[in-house]
mmCIF file of C-alpha atoms and ligand atoms in Angstrom:
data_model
loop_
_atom_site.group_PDB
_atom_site.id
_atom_site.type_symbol
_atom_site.label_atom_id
_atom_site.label_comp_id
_atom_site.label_asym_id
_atom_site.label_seq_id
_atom_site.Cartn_x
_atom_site.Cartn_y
_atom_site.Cartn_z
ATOM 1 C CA UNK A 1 19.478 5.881 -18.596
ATOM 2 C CA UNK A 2 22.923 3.994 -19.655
ATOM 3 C CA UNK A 3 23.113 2.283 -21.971
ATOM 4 C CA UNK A 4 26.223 -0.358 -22.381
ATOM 5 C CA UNK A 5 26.696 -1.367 -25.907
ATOM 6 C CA UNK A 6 27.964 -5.003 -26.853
ATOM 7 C CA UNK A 7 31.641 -5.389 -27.314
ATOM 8 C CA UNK A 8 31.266 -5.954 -31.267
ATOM 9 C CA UNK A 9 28.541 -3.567 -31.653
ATOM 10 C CA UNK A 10 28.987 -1.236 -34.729
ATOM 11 C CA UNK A 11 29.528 2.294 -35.147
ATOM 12 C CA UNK A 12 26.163 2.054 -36.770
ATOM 13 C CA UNK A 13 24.312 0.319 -34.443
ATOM 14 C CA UNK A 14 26.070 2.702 -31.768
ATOM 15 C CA UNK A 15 24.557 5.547 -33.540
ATOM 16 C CA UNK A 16 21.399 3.987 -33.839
ATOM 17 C CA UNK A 17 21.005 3.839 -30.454
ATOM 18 C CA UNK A 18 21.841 7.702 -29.894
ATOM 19 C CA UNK A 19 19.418 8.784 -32.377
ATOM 20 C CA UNK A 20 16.715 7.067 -30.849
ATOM 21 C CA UNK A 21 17.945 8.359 -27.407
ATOM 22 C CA UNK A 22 18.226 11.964 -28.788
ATOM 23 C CA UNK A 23 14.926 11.328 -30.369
ATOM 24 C CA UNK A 24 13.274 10.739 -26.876
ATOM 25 C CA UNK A 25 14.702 14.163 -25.809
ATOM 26 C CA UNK A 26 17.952 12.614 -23.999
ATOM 27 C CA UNK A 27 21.564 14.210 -23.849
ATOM 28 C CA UNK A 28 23.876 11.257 -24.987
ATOM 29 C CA UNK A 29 27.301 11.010 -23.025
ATOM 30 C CA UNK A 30 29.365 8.872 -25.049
ATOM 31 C CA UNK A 31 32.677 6.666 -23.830
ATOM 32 C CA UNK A 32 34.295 4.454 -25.523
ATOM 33 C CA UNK A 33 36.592 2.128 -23.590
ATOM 34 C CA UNK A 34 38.670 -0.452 -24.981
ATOM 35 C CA UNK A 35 36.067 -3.131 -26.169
ATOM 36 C CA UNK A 36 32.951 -1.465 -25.216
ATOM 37 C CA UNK A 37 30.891 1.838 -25.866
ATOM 38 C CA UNK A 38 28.356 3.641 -22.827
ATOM 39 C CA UNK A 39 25.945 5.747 -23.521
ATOM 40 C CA UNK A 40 24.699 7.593 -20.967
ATOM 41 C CA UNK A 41 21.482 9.881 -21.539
ATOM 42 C CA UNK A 42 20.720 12.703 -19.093
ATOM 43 C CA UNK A 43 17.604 14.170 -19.366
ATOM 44 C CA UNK A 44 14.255 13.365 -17.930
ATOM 45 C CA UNK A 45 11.624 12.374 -21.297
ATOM 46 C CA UNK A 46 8.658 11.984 -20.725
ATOM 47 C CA UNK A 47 7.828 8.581 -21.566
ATOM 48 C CA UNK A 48 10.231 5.970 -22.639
ATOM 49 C CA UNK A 49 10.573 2.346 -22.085
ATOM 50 C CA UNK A 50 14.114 1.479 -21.093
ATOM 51 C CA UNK A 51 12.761 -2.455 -22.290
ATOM 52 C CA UNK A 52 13.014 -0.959 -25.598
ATOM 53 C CA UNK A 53 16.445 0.245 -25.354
ATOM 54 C CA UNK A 54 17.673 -3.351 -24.307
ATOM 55 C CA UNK A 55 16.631 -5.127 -27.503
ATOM 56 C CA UNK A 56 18.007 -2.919 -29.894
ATOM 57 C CA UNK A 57 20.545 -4.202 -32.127
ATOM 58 C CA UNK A 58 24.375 -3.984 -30.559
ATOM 59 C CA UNK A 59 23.153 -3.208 -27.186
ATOM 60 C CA UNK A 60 24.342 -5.700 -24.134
ATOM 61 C CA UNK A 61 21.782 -3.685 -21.857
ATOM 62 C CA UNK A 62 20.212 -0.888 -20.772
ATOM 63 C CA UNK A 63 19.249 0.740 -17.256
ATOM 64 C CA UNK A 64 17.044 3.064 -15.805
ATOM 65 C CA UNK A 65 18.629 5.355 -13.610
ATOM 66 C CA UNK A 66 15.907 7.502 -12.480
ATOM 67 C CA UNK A 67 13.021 6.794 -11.059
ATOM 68 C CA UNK A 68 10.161 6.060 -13.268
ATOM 69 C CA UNK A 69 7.557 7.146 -10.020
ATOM 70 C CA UNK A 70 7.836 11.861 -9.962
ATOM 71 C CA UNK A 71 5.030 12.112 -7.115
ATOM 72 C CA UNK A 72 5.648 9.258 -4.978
ATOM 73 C CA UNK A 73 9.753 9.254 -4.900
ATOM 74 C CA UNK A 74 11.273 10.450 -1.994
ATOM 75 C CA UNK A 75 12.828 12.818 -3.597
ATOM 76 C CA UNK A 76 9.349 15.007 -4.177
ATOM 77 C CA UNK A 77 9.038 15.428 -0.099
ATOM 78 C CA UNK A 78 11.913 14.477 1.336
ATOM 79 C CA UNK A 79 10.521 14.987 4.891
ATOM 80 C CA UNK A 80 7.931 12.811 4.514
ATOM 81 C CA UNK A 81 4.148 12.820 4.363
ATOM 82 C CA UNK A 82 1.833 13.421 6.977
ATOM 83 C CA UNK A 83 -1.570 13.092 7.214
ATOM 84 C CA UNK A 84 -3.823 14.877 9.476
ATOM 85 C CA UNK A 85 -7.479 13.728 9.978
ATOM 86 C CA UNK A 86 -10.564 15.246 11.662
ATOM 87 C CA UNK A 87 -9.922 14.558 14.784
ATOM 88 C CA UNK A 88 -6.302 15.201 15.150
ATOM 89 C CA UNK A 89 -4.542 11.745 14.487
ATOM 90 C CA UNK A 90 -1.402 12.223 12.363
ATOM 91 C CA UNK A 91 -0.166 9.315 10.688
ATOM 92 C CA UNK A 92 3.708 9.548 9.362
ATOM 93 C CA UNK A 93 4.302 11.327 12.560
ATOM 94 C CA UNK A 94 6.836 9.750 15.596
ATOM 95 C CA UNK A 95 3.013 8.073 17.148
ATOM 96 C CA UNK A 96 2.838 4.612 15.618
ATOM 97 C CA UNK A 97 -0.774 4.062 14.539
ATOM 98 C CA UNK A 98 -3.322 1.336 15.288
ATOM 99 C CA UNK A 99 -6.373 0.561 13.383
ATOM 100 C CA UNK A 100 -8.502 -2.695 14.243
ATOM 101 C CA UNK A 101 -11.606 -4.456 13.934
ATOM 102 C CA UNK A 102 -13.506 -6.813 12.431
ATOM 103 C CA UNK A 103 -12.899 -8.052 8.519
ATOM 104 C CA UNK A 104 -16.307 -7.148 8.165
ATOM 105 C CA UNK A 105 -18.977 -5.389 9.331
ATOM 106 C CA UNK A 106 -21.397 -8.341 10.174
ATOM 107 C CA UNK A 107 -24.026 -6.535 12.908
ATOM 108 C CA UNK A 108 -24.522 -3.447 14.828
ATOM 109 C CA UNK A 109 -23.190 -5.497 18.566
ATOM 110 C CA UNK A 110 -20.631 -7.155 16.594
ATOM 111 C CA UNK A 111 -19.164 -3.605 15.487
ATOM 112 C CA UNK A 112 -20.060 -1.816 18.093
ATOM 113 C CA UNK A 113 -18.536 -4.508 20.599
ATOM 114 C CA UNK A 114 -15.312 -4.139 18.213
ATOM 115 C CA UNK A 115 -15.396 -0.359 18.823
ATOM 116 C CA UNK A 116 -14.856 -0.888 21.943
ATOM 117 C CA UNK A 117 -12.300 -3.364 22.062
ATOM 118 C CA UNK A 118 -10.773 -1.275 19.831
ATOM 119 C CA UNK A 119 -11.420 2.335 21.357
ATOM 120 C CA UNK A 120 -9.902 0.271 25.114
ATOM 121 C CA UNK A 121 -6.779 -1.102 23.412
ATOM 122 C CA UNK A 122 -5.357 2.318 22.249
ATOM 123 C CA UNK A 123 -6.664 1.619 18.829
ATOM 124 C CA UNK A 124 -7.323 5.138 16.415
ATOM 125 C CA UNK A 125 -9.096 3.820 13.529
ATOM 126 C CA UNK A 126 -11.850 1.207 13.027
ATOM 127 C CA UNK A 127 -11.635 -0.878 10.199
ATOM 128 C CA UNK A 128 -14.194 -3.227 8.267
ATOM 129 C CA UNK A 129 -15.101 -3.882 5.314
ATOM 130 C CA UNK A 130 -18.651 -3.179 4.176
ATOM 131 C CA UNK A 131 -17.728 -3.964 0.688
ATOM 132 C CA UNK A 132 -16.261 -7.384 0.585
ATOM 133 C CA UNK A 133 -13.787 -8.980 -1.895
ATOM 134 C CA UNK A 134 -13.932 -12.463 -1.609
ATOM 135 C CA UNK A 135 -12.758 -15.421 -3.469
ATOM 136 C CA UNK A 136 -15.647 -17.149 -3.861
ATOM 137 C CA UNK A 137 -18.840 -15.450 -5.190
ATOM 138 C CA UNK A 138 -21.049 -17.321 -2.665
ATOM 139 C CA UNK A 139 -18.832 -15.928 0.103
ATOM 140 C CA UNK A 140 -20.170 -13.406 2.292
ATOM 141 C CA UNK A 141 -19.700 -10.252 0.233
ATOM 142 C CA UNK A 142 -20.619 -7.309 2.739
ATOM 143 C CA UNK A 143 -23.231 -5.708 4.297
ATOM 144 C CA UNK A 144 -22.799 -2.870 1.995
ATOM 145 C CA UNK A 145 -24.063 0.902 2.657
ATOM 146 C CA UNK A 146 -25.979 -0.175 5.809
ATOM 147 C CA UNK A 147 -22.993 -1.501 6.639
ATOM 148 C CA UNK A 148 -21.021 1.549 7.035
ATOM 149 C CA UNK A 149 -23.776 3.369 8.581
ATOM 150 C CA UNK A 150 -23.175 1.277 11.440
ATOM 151 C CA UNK A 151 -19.801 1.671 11.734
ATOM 152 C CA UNK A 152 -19.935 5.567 11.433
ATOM 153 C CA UNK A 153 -22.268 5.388 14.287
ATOM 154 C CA UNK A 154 -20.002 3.419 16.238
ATOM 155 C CA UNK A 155 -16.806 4.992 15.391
ATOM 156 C CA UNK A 156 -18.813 8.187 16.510
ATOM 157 C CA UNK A 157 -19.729 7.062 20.091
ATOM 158 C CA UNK A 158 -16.145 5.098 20.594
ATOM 159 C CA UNK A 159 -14.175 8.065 18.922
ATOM 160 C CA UNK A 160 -12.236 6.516 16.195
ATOM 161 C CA UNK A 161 -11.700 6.960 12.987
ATOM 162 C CA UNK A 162 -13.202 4.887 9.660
ATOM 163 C CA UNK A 163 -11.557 3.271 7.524
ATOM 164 C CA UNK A 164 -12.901 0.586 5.137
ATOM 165 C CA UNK A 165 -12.706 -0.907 1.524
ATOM 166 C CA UNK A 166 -13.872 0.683 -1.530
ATOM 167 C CA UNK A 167 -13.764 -1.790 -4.414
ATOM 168 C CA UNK A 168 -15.283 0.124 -7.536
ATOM 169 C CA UNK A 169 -15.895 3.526 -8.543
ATOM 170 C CA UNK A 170 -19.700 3.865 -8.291
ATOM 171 C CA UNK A 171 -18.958 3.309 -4.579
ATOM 172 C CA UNK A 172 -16.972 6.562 -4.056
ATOM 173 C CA UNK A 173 -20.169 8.906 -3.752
ATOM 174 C CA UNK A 174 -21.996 7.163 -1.304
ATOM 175 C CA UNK A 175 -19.268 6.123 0.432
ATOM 176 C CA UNK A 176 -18.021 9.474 1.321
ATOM 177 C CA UNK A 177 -20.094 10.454 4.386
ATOM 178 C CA UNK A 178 -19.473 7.832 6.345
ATOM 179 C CA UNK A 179 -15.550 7.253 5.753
ATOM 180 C CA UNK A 180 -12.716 8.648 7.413
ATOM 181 C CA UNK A 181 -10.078 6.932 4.937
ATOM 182 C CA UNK A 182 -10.604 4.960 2.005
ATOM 183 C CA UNK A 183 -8.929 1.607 1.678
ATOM 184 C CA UNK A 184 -8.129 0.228 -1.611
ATOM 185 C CA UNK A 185 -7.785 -3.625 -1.298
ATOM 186 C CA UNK A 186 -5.231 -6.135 -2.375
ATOM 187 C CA UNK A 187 -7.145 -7.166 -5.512
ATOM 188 C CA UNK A 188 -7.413 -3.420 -6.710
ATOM 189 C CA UNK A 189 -4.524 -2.089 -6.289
ATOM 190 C CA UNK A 190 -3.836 -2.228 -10.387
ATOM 191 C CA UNK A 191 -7.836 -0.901 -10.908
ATOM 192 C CA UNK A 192 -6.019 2.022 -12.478
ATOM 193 C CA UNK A 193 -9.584 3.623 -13.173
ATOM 194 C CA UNK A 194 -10.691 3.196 -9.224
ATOM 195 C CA UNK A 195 -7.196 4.801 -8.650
ATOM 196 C CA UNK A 196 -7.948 7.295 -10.995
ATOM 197 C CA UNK A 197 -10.968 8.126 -9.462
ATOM 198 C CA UNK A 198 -9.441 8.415 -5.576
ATOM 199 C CA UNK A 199 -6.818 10.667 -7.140
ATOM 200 C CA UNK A 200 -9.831 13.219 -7.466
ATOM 201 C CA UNK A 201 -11.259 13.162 -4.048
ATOM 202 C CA UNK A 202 -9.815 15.169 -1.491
ATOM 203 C CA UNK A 203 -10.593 12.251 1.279
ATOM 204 C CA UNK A 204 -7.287 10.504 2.772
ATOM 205 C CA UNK A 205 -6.556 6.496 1.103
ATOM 206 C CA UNK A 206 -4.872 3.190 1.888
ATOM 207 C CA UNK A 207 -3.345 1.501 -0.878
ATOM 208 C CA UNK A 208 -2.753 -2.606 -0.038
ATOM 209 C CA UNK A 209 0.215 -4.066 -2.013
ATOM 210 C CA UNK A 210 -1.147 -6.528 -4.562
ATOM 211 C CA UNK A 211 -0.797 -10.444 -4.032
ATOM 212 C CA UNK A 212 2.192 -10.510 -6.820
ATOM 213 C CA UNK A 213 2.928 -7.094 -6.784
ATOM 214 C CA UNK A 214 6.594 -5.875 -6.823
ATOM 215 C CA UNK A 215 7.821 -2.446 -4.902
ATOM 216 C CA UNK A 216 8.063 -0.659 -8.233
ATOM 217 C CA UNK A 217 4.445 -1.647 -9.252
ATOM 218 C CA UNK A 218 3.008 -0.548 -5.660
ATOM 219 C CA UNK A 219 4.978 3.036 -6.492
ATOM 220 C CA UNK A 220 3.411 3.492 -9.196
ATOM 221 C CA UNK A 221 0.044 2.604 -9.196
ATOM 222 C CA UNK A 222 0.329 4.949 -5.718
ATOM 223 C CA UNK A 223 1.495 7.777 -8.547
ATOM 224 C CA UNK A 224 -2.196 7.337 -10.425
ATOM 225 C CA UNK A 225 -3.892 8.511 -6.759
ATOM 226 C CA UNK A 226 -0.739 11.315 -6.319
ATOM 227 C CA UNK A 227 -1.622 12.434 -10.273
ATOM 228 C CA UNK A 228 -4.898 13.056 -9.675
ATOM 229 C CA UNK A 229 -3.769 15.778 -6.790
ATOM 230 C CA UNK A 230 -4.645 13.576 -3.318
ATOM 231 C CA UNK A 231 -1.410 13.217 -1.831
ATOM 232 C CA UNK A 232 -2.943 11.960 1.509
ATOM 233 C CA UNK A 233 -1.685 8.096 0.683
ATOM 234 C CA UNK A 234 -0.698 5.419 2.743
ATOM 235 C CA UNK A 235 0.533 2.329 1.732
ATOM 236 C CA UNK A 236 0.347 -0.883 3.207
ATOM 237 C CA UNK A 237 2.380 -4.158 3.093
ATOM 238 C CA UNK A 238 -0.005 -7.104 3.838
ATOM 239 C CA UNK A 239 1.804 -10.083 2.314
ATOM 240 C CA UNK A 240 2.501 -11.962 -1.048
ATOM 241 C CA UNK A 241 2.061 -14.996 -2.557
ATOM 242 C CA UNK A 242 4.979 -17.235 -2.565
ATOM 243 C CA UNK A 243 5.471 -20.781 -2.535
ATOM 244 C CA UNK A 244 5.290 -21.087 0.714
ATOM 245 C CA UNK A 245 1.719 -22.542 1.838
ATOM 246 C CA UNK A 246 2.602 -22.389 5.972
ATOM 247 C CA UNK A 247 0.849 -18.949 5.938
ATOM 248 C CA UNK A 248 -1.913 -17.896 4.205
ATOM 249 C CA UNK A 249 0.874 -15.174 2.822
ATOM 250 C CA UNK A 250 4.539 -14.312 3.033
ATOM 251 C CA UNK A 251 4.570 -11.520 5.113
ATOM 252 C CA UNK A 252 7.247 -9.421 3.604
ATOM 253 C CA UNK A 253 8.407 -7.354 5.728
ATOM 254 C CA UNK A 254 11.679 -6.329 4.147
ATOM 255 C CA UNK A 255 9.203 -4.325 2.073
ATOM 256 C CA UNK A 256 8.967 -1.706 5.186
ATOM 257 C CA UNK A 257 12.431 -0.526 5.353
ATOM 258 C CA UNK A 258 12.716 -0.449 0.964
ATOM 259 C CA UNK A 259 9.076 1.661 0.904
ATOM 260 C CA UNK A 260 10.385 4.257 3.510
ATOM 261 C CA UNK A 261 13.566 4.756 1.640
ATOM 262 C CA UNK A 262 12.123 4.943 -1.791
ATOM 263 C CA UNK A 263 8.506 7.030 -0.970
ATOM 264 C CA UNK A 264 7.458 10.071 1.071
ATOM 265 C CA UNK A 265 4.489 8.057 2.062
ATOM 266 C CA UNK A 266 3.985 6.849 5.031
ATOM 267 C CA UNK A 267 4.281 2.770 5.138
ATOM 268 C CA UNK A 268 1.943 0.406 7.088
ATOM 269 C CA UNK A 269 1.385 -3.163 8.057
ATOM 270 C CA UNK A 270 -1.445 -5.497 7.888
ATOM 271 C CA UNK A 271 -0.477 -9.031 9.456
ATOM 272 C CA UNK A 272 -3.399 -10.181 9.553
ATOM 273 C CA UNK A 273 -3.577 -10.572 6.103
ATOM 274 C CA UNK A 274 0.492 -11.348 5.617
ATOM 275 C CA UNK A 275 0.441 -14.533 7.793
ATOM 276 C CA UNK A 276 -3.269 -15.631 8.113
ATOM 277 C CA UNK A 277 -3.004 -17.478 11.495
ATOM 278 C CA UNK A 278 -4.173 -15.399 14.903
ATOM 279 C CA UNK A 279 -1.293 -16.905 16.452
ATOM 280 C CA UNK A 280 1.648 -15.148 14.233
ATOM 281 C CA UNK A 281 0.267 -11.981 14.169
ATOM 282 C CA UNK A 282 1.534 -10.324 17.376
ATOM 283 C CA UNK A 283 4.952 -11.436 15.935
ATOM 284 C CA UNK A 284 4.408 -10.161 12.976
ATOM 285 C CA UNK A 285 2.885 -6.428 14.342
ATOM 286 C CA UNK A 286 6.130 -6.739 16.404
ATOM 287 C CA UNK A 287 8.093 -6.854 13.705
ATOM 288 C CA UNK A 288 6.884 -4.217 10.679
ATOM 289 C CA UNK A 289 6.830 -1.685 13.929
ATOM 290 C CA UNK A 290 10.829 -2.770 14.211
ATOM 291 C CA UNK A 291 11.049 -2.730 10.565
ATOM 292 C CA UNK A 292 9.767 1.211 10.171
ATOM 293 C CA UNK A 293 5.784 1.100 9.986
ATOM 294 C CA UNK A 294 3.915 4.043 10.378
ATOM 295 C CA UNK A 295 0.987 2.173 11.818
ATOM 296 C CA UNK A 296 -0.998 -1.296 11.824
ATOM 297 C CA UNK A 297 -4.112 -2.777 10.200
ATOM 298 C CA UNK A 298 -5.115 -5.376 12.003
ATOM 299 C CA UNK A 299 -8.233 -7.573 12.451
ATOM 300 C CA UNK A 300 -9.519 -8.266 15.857
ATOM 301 C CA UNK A 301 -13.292 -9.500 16.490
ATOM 302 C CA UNK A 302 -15.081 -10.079 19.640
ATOM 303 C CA UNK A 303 -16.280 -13.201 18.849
ATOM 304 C CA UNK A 304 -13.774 -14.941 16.125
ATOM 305 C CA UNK A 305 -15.253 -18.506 16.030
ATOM 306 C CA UNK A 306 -18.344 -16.641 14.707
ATOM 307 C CA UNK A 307 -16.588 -14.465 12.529
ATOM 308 C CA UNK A 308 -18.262 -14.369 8.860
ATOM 309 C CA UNK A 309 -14.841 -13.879 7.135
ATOM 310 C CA UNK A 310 -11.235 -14.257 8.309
ATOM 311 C CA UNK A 311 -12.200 -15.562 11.860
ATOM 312 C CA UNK A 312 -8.388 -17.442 11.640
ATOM 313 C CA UNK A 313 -6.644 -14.494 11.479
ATOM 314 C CA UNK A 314 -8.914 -12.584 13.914
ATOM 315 C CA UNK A 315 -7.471 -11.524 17.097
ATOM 316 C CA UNK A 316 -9.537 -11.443 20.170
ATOM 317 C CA UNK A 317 -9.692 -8.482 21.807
ATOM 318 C CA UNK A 318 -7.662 -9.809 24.883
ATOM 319 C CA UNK A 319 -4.644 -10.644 22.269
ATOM 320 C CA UNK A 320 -5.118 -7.072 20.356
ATOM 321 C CA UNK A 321 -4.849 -5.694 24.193
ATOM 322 C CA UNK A 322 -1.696 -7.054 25.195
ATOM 323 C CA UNK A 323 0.120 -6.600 21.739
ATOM 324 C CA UNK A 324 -0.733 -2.882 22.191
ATOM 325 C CA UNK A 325 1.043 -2.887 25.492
ATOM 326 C CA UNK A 326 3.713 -4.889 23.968
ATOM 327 C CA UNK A 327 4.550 -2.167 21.348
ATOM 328 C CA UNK A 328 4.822 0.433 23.667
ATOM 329 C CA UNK A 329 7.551 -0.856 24.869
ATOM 330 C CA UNK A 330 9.218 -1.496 21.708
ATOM 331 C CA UNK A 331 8.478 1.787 19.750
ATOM 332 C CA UNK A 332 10.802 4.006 21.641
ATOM 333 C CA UNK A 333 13.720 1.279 20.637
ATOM 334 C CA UNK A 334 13.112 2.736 17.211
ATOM 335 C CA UNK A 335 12.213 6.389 18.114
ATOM 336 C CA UNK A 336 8.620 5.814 18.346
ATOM 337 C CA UNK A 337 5.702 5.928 20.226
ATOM 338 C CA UNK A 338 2.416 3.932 20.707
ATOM 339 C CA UNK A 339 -0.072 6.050 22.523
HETATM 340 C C1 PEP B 1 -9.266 -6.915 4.176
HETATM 341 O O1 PEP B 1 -8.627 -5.973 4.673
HETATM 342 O O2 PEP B 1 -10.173 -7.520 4.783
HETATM 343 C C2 PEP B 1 -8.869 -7.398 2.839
HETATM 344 C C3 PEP B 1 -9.741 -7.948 2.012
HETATM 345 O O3 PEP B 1 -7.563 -7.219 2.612
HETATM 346 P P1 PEP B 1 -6.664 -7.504 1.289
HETATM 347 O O4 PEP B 1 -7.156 -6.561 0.261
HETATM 348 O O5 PEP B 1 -5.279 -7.208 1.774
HETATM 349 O O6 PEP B 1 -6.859 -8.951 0.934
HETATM 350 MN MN1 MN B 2 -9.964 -9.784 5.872
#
């Protein structure tokens, strides 16, 4: 931490400030220029706030110089992290990742139908939510358990993997049989006690970025799932509110590039969510791929007219076809592969 003291500050407010850093366990570096005194404290604490440095009396302002996130820094596996499931997908490897399907899981021919669409495109996971987190309480909320019974049986026969949304912990247990990964949506990603929770499985997650949520805040609610021991994360960028009301989000994709620089973890994209309208999607899978994703999470239903949530983001499985073949071509541009 530095700390930069005003240029009338005090020797007693200067030493003030040192005894509270000392206090906290730092080393204090002092220099006094001309006008102004730094502080600089080396050390690592434990816990400290550097909001409480910059209010204290004589200081022009503080800053935190490492990072406040241990587990999910880049520093802590600098290589990066991969992770392996059942059947042999990696994801944080060189092969760019595709997961599709449905928002949710309405019917046994709608999901199996989006299997397949799926399964032909090149696609490696299935996703659909079972478990619904919608707006409106008289929204279609989810077929539940059922729900991903289906999907597991699906996944089974098209070969794919499952991944789908848990929203509280009492879901965990009887999710666990039929999930490959769990996603954690939007709206929970600051449930610290569902994180909590994940941290203590041993079962592979996918943390969404929260509507408002900055970088930092992602990082370290992903550090509540590392804490716990499960360091098979992913995160996901899927759009945040702005004031822009063109898209249902602002896709932010300038998130990709910052996440893969600051985190081991691998980074993916859901544009479904981040622009909201079928026809911006492609663009936008186009794009995080350019930008640095690890993979994409993208809805695509056989039938999106009839769709029971999200049919305007939906892609039909024509569209999810040709955007596949589309980003085969462009991974190698940034040393990657589609398969
Ligand atoms: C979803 O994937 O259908 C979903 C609800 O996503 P998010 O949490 O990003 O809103
Ligand atoms: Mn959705």
């Amino acid at each position: 931490m530095i700390v930069a003291m005003q240029d009338a500050a005090t020797e007693e407010q200067i030493q003030g400030v040192i005894e509270r850093m000392v206090e906290l366990g730092f080393n204090v570096h002092r220099t006094t220029g001309a006008a102004q005194t730094i502080l600089a404290g080396v050390g690592k604490p434990d816990h400290f706030d550097v909001a409480e440095f910059k209010v204290l009396e004589g200081v022009h302002d503080a800053y935190r110089i490492s990072s406040p996130y241990k587990l999910a820094g880049r520093s802590f596996r600098p290589e990066g992290t991969k992770i392996t499931f059942p059947n042999g997908v990696v994801v944080g490897g060189e092969e760019v990742i595709v997961m599709a399907g449905p928002c949710s899981v309405e019917s046994r021919g709608q999901i199996l139908e989006s299997a397949q669409a799926v399964a032909k495109a090149g696609g490696k996971f299935l996703r659909g939510g079972a478990f619904k987190p919608r707006s409106s309480p008289y929204s279609f909320q989810g077929m539940g358990i059922e729900g991903l019974k289906l999907m597991r049986e699906v996944a089974d026969e098209t070969g794919l993997l499952v991944i789908t949304e848990v929203m509280e912990i009492s879901q965990i247990e009887p999710m666990l049989p039929y999930v490959d990964c769990f996603q954690i949506g939007a709206r929970n990603m600051q449930n610290f006690n569902l994180l909590r929770e994940l941290g203590h499985i041993r079962k592979p997650c996918l943390m969404k970025r929260g509507i408002a949520a900055t970088i930092e805040e992602v990082l370290l609610s992903a550090e509540y799932i590392l804490s716990g021991g499960n360091y098979d994360l992913m995160l996901c960028e899927r759009g945040i509110r702005t004031y822009e009301t063109a898209t249902r989000n602002t896709m932010d994709i300038s998130a990709i590039p910052v996440l893969k620089k600051l985190t081991h973890l691998p980074v993916l994209a859901d544009p479904s969510h981040g622009v909201g309208i079928r026809e911006f999607v492609p663009a936008m899978a186009l794009a995080s791929v350019a930008a640095g994703a690890d993979g994409l999470l993208m809805e695509m239903h056989p039938n999106p007219e009839k769709a029971m949530s999200d049919g305007a983001q939906s892609m039909y499985p024509e569209q999810l076809e040709h955007l596949v073949a589309q980003l085969k071509q462009l991974a190698p541009v940034v040393g990657r592969s589609v398969k």
